[in-house]
CSV table of C-alpha atoms in Angstrom, one decimal:
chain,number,residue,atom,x,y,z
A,631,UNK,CA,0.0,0.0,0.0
A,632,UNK,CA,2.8,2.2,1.2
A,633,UNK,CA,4.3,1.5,-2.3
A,634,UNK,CA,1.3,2.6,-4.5
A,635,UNK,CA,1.3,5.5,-2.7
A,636,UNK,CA,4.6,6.2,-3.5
A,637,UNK,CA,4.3,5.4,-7.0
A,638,UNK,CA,1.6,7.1,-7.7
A,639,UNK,CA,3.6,10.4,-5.9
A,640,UNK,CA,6.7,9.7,-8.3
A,641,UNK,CA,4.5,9.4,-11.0
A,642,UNK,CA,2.9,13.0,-10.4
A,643,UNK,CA,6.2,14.3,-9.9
A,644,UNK,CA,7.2,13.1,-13.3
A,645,UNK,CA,4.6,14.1,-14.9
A,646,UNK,CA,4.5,17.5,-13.8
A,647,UNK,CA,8.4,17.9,-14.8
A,648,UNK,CA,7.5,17.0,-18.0
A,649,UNK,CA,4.7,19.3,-18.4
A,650,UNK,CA,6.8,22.7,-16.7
A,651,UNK,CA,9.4,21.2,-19.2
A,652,UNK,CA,7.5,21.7,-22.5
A,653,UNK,CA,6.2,25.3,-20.8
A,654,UNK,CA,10.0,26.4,-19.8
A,655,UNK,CA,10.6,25.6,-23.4
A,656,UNK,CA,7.9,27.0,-24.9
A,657,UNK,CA,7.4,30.5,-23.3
A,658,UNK,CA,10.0,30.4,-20.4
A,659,UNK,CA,10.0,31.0,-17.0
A,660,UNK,CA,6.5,33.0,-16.9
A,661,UNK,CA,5.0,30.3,-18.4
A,662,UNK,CA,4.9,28.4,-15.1
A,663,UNK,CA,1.9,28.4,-13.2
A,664,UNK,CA,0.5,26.4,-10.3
A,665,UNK,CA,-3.1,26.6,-11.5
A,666,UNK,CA,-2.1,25.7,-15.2
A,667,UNK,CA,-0.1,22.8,-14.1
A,668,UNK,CA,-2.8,21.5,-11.8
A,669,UNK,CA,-5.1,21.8,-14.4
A,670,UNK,CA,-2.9,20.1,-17.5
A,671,UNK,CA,-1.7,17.1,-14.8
A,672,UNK,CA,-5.1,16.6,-13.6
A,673,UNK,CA,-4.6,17.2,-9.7
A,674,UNK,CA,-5.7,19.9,-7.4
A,675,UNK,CA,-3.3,22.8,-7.1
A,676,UNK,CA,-2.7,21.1,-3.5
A,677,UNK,CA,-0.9,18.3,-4.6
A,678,UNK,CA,1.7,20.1,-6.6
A,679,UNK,CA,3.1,22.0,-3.0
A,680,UNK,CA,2.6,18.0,-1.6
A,681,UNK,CA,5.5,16.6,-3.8
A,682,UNK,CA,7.5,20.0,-4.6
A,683,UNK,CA,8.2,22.2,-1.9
A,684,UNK,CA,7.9,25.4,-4.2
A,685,UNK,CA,7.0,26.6,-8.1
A,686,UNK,CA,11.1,27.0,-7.7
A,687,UNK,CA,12.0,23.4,-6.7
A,688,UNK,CA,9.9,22.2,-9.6
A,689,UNK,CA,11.6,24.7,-12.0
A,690,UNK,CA,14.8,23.4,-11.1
A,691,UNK,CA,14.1,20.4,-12.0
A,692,UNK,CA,13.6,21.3,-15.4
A,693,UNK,CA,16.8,23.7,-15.0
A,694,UNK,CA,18.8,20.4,-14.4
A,695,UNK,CA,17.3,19.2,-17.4
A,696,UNK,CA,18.2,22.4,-19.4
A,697,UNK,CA,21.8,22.3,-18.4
A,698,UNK,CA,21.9,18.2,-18.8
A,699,UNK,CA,21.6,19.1,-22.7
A,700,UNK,CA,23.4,22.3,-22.5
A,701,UNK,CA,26.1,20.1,-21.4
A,702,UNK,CA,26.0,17.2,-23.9
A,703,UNK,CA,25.9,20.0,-26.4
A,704,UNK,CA,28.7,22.2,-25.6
A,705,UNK,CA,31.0,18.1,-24.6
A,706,UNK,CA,30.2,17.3,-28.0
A,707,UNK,CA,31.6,20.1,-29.7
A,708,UNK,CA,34.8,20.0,-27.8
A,709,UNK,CA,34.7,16.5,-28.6
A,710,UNK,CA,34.8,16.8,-32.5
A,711,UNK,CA,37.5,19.5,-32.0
A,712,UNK,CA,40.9,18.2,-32.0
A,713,UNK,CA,42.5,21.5,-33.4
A,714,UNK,CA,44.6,23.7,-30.8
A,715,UNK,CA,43.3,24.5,-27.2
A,716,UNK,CA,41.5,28.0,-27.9
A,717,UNK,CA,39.8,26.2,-30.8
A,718,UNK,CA,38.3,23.9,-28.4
A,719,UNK,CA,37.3,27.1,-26.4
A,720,UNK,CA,36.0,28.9,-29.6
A,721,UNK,CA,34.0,25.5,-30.4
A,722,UNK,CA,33.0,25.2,-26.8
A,723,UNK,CA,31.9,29.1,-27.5
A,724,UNK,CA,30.1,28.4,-30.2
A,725,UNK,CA,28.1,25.4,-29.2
A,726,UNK,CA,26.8,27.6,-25.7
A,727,UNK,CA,25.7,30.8,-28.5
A,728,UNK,CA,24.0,27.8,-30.6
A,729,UNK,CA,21.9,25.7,-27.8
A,730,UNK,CA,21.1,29.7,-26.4
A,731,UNK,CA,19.8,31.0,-29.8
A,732,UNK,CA,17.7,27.7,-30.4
A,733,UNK,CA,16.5,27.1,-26.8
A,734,UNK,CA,15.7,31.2,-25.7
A,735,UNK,CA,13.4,30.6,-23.3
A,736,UNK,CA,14.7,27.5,-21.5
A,737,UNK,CA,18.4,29.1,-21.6
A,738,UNK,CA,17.2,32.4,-20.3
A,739,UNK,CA,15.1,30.4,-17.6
A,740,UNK,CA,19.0,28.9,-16.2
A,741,UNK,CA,19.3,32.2,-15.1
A,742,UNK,CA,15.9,33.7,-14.1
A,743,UNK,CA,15.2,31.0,-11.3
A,744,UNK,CA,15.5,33.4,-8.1
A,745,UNK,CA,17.6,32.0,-5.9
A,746,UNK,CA,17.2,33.6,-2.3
A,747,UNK,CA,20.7,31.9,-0.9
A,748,UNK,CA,23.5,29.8,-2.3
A,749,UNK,CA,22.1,27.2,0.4
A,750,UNK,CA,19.1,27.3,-2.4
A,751,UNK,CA,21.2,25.4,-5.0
A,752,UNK,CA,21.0,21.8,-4.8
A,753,UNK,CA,25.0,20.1,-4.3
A,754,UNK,CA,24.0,18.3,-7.7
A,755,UNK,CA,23.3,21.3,-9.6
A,756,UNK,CA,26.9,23.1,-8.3
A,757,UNK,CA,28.2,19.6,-9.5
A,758,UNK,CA,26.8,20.0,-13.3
A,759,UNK,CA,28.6,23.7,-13.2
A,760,UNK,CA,31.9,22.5,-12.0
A,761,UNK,CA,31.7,20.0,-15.0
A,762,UNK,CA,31.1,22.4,-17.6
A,763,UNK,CA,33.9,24.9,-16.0
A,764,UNK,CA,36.5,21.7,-16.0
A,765,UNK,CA,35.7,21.7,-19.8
A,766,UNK,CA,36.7,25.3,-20.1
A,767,UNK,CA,39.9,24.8,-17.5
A,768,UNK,CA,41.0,22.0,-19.5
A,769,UNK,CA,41.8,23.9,-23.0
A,770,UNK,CA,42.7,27.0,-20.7
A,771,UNK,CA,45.9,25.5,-18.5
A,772,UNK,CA,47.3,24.4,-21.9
A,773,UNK,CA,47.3,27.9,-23.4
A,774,UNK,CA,48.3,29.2,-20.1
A,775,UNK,CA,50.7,27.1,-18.3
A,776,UNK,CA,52.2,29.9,-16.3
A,777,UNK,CA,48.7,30.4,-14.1
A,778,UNK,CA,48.4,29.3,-11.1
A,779,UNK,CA,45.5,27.3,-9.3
A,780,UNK,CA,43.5,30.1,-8.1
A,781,UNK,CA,44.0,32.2,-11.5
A,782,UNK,CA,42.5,29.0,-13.7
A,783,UNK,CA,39.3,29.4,-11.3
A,784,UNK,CA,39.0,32.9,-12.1
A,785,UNK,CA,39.9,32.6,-15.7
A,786,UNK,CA,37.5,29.9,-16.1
A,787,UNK,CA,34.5,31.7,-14.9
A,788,UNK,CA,35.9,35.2,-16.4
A,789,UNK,CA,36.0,33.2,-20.2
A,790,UNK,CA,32.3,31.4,-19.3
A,791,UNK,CA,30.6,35.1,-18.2
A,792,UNK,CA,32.4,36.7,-21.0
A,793,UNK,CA,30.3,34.3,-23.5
A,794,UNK,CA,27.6,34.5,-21.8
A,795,UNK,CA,27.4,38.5,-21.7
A,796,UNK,CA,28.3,38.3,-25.3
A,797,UNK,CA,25.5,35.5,-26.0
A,798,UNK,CA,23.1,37.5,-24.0
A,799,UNK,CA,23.7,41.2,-25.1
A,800,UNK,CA,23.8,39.8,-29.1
A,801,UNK,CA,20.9,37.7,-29.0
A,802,UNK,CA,18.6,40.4,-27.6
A,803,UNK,CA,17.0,42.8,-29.6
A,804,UNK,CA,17.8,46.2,-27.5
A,805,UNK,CA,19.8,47.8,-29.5
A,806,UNK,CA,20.6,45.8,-32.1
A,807,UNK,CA,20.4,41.9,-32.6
A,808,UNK,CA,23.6,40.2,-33.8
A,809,UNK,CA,23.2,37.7,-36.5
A,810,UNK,CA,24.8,34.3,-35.1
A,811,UNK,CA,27.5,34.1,-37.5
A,812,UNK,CA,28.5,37.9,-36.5
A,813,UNK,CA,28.7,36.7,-32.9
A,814,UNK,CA,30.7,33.3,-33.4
A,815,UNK,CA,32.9,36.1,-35.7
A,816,UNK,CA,33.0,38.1,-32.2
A,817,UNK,CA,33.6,35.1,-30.4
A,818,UNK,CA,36.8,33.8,-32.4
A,819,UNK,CA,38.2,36.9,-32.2
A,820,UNK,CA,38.3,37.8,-28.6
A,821,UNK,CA,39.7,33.9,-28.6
A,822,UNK,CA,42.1,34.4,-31.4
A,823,UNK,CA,43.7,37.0,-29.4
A,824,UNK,CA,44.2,35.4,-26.3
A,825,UNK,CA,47.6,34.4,-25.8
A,826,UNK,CA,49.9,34.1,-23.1
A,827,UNK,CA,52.6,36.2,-24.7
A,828,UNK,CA,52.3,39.9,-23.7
A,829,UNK,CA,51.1,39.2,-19.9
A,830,UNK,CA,51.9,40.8,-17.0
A,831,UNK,CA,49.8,39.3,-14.3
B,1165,UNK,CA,-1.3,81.9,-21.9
B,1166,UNK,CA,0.1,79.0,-24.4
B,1167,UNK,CA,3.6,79.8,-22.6
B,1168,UNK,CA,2.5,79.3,-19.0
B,1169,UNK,CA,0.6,75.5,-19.6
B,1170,UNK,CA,3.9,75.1,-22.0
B,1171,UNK,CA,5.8,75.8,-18.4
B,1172,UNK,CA,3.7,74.1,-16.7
B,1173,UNK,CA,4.1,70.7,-18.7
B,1174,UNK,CA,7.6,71.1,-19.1
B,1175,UNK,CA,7.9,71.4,-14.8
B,1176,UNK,CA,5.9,67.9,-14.4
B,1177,UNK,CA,8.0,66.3,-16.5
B,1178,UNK,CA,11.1,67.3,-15.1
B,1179,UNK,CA,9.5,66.4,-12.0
B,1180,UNK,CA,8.3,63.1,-12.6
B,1181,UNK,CA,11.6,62.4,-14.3
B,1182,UNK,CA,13.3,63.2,-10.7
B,1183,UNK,CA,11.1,61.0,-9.2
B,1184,UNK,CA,11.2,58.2,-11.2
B,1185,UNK,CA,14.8,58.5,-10.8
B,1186,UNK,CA,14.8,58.1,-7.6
B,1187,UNK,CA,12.8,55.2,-7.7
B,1188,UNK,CA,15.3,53.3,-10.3
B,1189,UNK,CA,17.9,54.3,-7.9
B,1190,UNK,CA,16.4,52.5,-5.0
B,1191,UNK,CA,14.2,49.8,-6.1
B,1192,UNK,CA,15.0,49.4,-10.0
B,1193,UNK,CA,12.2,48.9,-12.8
B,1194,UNK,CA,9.3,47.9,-11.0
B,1195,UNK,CA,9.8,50.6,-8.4
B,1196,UNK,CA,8.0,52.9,-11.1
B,1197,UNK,CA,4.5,52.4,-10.9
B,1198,UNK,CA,2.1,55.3,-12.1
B,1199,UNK,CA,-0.5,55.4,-9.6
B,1200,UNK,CA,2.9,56.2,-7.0
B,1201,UNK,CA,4.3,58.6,-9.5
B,1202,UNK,CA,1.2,60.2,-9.9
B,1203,UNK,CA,0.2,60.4,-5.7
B,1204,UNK,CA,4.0,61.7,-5.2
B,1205,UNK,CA,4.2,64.1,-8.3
B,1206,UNK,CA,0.4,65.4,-7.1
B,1207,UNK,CA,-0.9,65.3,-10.0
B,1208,UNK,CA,-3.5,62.8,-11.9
B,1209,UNK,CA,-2.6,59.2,-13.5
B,1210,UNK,CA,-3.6,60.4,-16.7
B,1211,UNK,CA,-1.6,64.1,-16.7
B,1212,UNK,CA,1.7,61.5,-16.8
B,1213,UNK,CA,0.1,60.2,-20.3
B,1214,UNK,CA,0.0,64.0,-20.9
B,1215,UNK,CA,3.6,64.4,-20.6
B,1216,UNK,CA,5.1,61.1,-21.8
B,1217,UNK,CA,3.6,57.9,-24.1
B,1218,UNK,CA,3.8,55.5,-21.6
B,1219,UNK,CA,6.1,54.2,-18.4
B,1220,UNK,CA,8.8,53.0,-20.8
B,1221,UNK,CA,9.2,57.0,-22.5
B,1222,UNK,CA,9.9,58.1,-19.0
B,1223,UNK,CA,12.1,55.1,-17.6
B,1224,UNK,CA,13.9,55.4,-21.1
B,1225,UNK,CA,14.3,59.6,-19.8
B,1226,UNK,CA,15.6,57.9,-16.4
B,1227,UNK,CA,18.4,55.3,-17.9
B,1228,UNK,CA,19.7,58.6,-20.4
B,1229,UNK,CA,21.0,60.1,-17.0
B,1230,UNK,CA,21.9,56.8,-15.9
B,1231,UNK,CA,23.6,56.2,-18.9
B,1232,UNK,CA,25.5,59.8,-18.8
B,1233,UNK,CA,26.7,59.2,-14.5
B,1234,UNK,CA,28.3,56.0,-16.0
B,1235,UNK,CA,29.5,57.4,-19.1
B,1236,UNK,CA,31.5,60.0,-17.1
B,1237,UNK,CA,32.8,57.5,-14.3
B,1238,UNK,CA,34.5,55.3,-17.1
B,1239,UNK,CA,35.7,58.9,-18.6
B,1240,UNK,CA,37.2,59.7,-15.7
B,1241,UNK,CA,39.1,56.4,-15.3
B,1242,UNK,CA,40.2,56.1,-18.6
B,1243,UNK,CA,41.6,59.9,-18.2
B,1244,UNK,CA,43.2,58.8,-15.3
B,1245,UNK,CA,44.6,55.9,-16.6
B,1246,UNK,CA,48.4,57.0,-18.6
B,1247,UNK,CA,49.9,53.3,-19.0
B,1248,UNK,CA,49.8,50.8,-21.7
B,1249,UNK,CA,46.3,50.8,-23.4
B,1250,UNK,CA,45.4,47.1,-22.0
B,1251,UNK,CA,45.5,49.2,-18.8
B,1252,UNK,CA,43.2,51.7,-20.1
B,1253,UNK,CA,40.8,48.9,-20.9
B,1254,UNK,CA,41.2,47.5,-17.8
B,1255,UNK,CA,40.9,50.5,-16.0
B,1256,UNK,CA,37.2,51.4,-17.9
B,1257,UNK,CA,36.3,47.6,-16.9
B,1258,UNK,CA,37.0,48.2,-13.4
B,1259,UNK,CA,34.7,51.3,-13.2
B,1260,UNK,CA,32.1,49.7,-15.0
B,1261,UNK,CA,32.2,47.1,-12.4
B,1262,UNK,CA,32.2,49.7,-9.8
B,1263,UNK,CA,29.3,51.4,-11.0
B,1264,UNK,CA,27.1,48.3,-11.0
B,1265,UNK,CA,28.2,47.7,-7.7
B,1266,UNK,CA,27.4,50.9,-6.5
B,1267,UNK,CA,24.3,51.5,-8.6
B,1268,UNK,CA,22.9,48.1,-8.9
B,1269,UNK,CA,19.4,48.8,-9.3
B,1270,UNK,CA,19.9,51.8,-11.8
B,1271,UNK,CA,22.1,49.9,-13.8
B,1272,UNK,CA,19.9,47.1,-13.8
B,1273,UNK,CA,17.1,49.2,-15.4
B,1274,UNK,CA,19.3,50.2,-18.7
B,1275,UNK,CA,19.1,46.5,-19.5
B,1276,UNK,CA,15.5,45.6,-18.1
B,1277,UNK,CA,13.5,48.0,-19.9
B,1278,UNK,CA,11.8,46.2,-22.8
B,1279,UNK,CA,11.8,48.1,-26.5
B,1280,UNK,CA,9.9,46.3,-28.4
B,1281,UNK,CA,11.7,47.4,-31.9
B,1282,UNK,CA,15.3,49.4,-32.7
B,1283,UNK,CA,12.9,51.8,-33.8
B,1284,UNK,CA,11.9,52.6,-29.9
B,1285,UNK,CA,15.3,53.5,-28.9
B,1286,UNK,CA,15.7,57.5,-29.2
B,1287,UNK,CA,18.5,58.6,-31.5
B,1288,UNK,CA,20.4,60.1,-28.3
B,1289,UNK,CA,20.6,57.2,-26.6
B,1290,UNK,CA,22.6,55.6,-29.6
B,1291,UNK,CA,24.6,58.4,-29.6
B,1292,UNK,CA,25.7,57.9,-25.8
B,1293,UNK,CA,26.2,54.3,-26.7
B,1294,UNK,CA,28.4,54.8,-29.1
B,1295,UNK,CA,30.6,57.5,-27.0
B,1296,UNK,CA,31.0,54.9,-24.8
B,1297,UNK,CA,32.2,52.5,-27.3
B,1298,UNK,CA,34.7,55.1,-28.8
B,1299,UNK,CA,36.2,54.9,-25.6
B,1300,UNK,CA,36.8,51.3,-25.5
B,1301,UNK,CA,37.7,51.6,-29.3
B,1302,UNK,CA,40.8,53.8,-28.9
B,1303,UNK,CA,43.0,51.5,-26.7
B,1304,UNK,CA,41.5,48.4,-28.9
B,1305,UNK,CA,43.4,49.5,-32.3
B,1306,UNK,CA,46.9,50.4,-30.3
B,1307,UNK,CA,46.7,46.8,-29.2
B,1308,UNK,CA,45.7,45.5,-32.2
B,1309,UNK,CA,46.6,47.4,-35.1
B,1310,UNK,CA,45.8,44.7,-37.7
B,1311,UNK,CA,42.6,44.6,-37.2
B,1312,UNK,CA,40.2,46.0,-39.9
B,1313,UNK,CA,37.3,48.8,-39.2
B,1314,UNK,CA,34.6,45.8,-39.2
B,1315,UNK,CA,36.2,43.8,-36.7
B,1316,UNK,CA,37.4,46.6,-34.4
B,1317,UNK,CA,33.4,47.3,-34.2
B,1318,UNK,CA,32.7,43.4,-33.4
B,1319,UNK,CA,35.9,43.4,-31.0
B,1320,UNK,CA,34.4,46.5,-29.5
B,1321,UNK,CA,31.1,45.1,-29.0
B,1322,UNK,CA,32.2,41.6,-28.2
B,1323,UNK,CA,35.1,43.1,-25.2
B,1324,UNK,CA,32.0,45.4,-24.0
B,1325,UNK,CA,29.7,42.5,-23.5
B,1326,UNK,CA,32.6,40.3,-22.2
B,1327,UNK,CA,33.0,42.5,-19.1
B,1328,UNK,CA,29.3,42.7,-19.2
B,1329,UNK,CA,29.1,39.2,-18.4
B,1330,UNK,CA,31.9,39.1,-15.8
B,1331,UNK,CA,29.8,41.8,-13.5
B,1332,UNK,CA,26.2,40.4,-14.2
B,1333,UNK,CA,27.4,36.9,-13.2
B,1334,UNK,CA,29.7,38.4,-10.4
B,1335,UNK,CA,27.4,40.1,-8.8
B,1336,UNK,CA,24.5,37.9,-8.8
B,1337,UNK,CA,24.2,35.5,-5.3
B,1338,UNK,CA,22.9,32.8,-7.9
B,1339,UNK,CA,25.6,30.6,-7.4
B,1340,UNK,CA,28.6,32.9,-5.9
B,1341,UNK,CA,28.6,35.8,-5.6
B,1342,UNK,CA,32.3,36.7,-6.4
B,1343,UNK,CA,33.6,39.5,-4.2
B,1344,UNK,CA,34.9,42.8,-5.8
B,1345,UNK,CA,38.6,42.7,-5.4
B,1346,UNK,CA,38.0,39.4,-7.2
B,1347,UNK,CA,36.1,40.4,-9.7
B,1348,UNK,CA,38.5,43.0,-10.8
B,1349,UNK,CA,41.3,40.5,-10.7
B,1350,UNK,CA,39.1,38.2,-13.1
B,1351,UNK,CA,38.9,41.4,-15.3
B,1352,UNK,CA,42.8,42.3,-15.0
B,1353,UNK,CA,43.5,38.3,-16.1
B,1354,UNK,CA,41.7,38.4,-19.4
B,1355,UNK,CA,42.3,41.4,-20.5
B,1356,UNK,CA,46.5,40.7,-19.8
B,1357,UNK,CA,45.9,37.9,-22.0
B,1358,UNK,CA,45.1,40.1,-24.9
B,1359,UNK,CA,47.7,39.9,-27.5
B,1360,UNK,CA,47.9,40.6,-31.1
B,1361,UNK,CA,50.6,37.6,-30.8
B,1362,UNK,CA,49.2,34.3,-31.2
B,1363,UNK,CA,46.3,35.0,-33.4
B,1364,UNK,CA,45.5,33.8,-36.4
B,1365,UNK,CA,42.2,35.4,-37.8
């Protein structure tokens, strides 16, 4: 009995993933609404705040989704690259403006979840960001042998937020919308002229 | 006659312009609500519509003196700044970064206010944007003199949205918040590991 119960509770859970899923996707982060949900799974709004604690645990979820294929996208690109280190970043580069440009809403959704503390962010969602970072770090302590541990942490993050500030600023309409193959242009050549020559820090 | 409700207009919107500012300044976008403008300016909801289109015409009135404090901060540094023309750059990142710090809701609100088309920004407003970039500009083609007019635009851009992405992510508590003196270092790193060696496009 115990385990129906529990079944039926997993199965709910599921199910209500997949349907904030196909709403992230589809319209983003606004597009998720207890009463919608409640009414699309077939359940009282009740039931969602039985098996989620929050809108933002269940959005999560789908986050962890979103970043699970954000991930296979931007290891297969590296993959396939077996040029020199910063083409593997430029790849790597490219593959994040792609999977942003073709999934808008889910992407921008990564980074409109408010999160009221770090102690809000599950251990295994830090752990499928430190993956994608030791993608970048890998590439990066090849063209920069001389930096230290602490530096490679720093550089890591400075290279991903430089991407994504370039991803995010081109992609929006604001001022002016950068056609993709301007902003992987942009891309390779703030890459192209990274170098460990002509240093000082 | 026509001269004194000419006056007259032309105080409220100077007025509600001051006061939307202040609420940007403290509480960012959706401080700005017109039943509050209207209650604190003393006038009626509709007598805003009198004076601007809509919220956005007024917030956009709000982010052009925004947009001109930050302008003159990163003037300032850059004026400051005598050494090699990485430093420059680095020395315009590092105020930019201060300003968000400092300003976080106002500097928020130059990226959060929607415009439907190009065609809703104002002329001026592209005008201060591209000041700003001439600044950046200057240092870019003493570092890299081979570069051609088209890429020294997409360099611009791309270096502009690079450090973008550095404070946005560095100051958010999503995941880490990454203190200032950090920050700036992460700045300092890749912008040191400019060169016009190494690259090949």
């Amino acid at each position: 009995m115990v385990g129906k119960v529990q079944k039926k509770r997993e199965d709910l859970r599921v199910k209500l993933i997949d349907i904030a899923e196909a709403r992230v996707i589809a319209g983003g982060i606004s597009a998720v609404r207890a009463r919608d949900l409640a009414a699309e799974a077939g359940c009282a709004v009740g039931a969602i705040y039985n098996v989620f604690g929050d809108l933002n645990d269940l959005i999560m979820q789908v986050n962890a989704r979103t970043f699970k294929r954000l991930g296979a996208q931007v290891s297969a690109a590296v993959a396939e690259e077996q040029g020199r280190p910063v083409d593997q970043l430029i790849a790597m580069s490219h593959a994040y403006l792609h999977f942003a440009r073709d999934n808008t809403p889910a992407w921008r959704t990564l980074f409109d979840l408010e999160v009221s503390s770090e102690d809000d962010v599950p251990a295994w969602y830090l752990e499928e960001l430190q993956k994608l970072f030791a993608l970048i770090a890998a590439p990066l302590v090849r063209i920069f042998p001389e930096l230290g541990r602490e530096d490679v942490i720093l550089m890591t993050r400075g290279l991903f937020s430089s991407v994504h500030g370039i991803v995010l600023l081109g992609l929006e309409k604001r001022i002016s919308a950068v056609p993709t193959d301007q902003l992987e242009h942009m891309i390779s050549l703030v890459f192209n002229h990274l170098s460990s020559k002509n240093s000082k820090s």
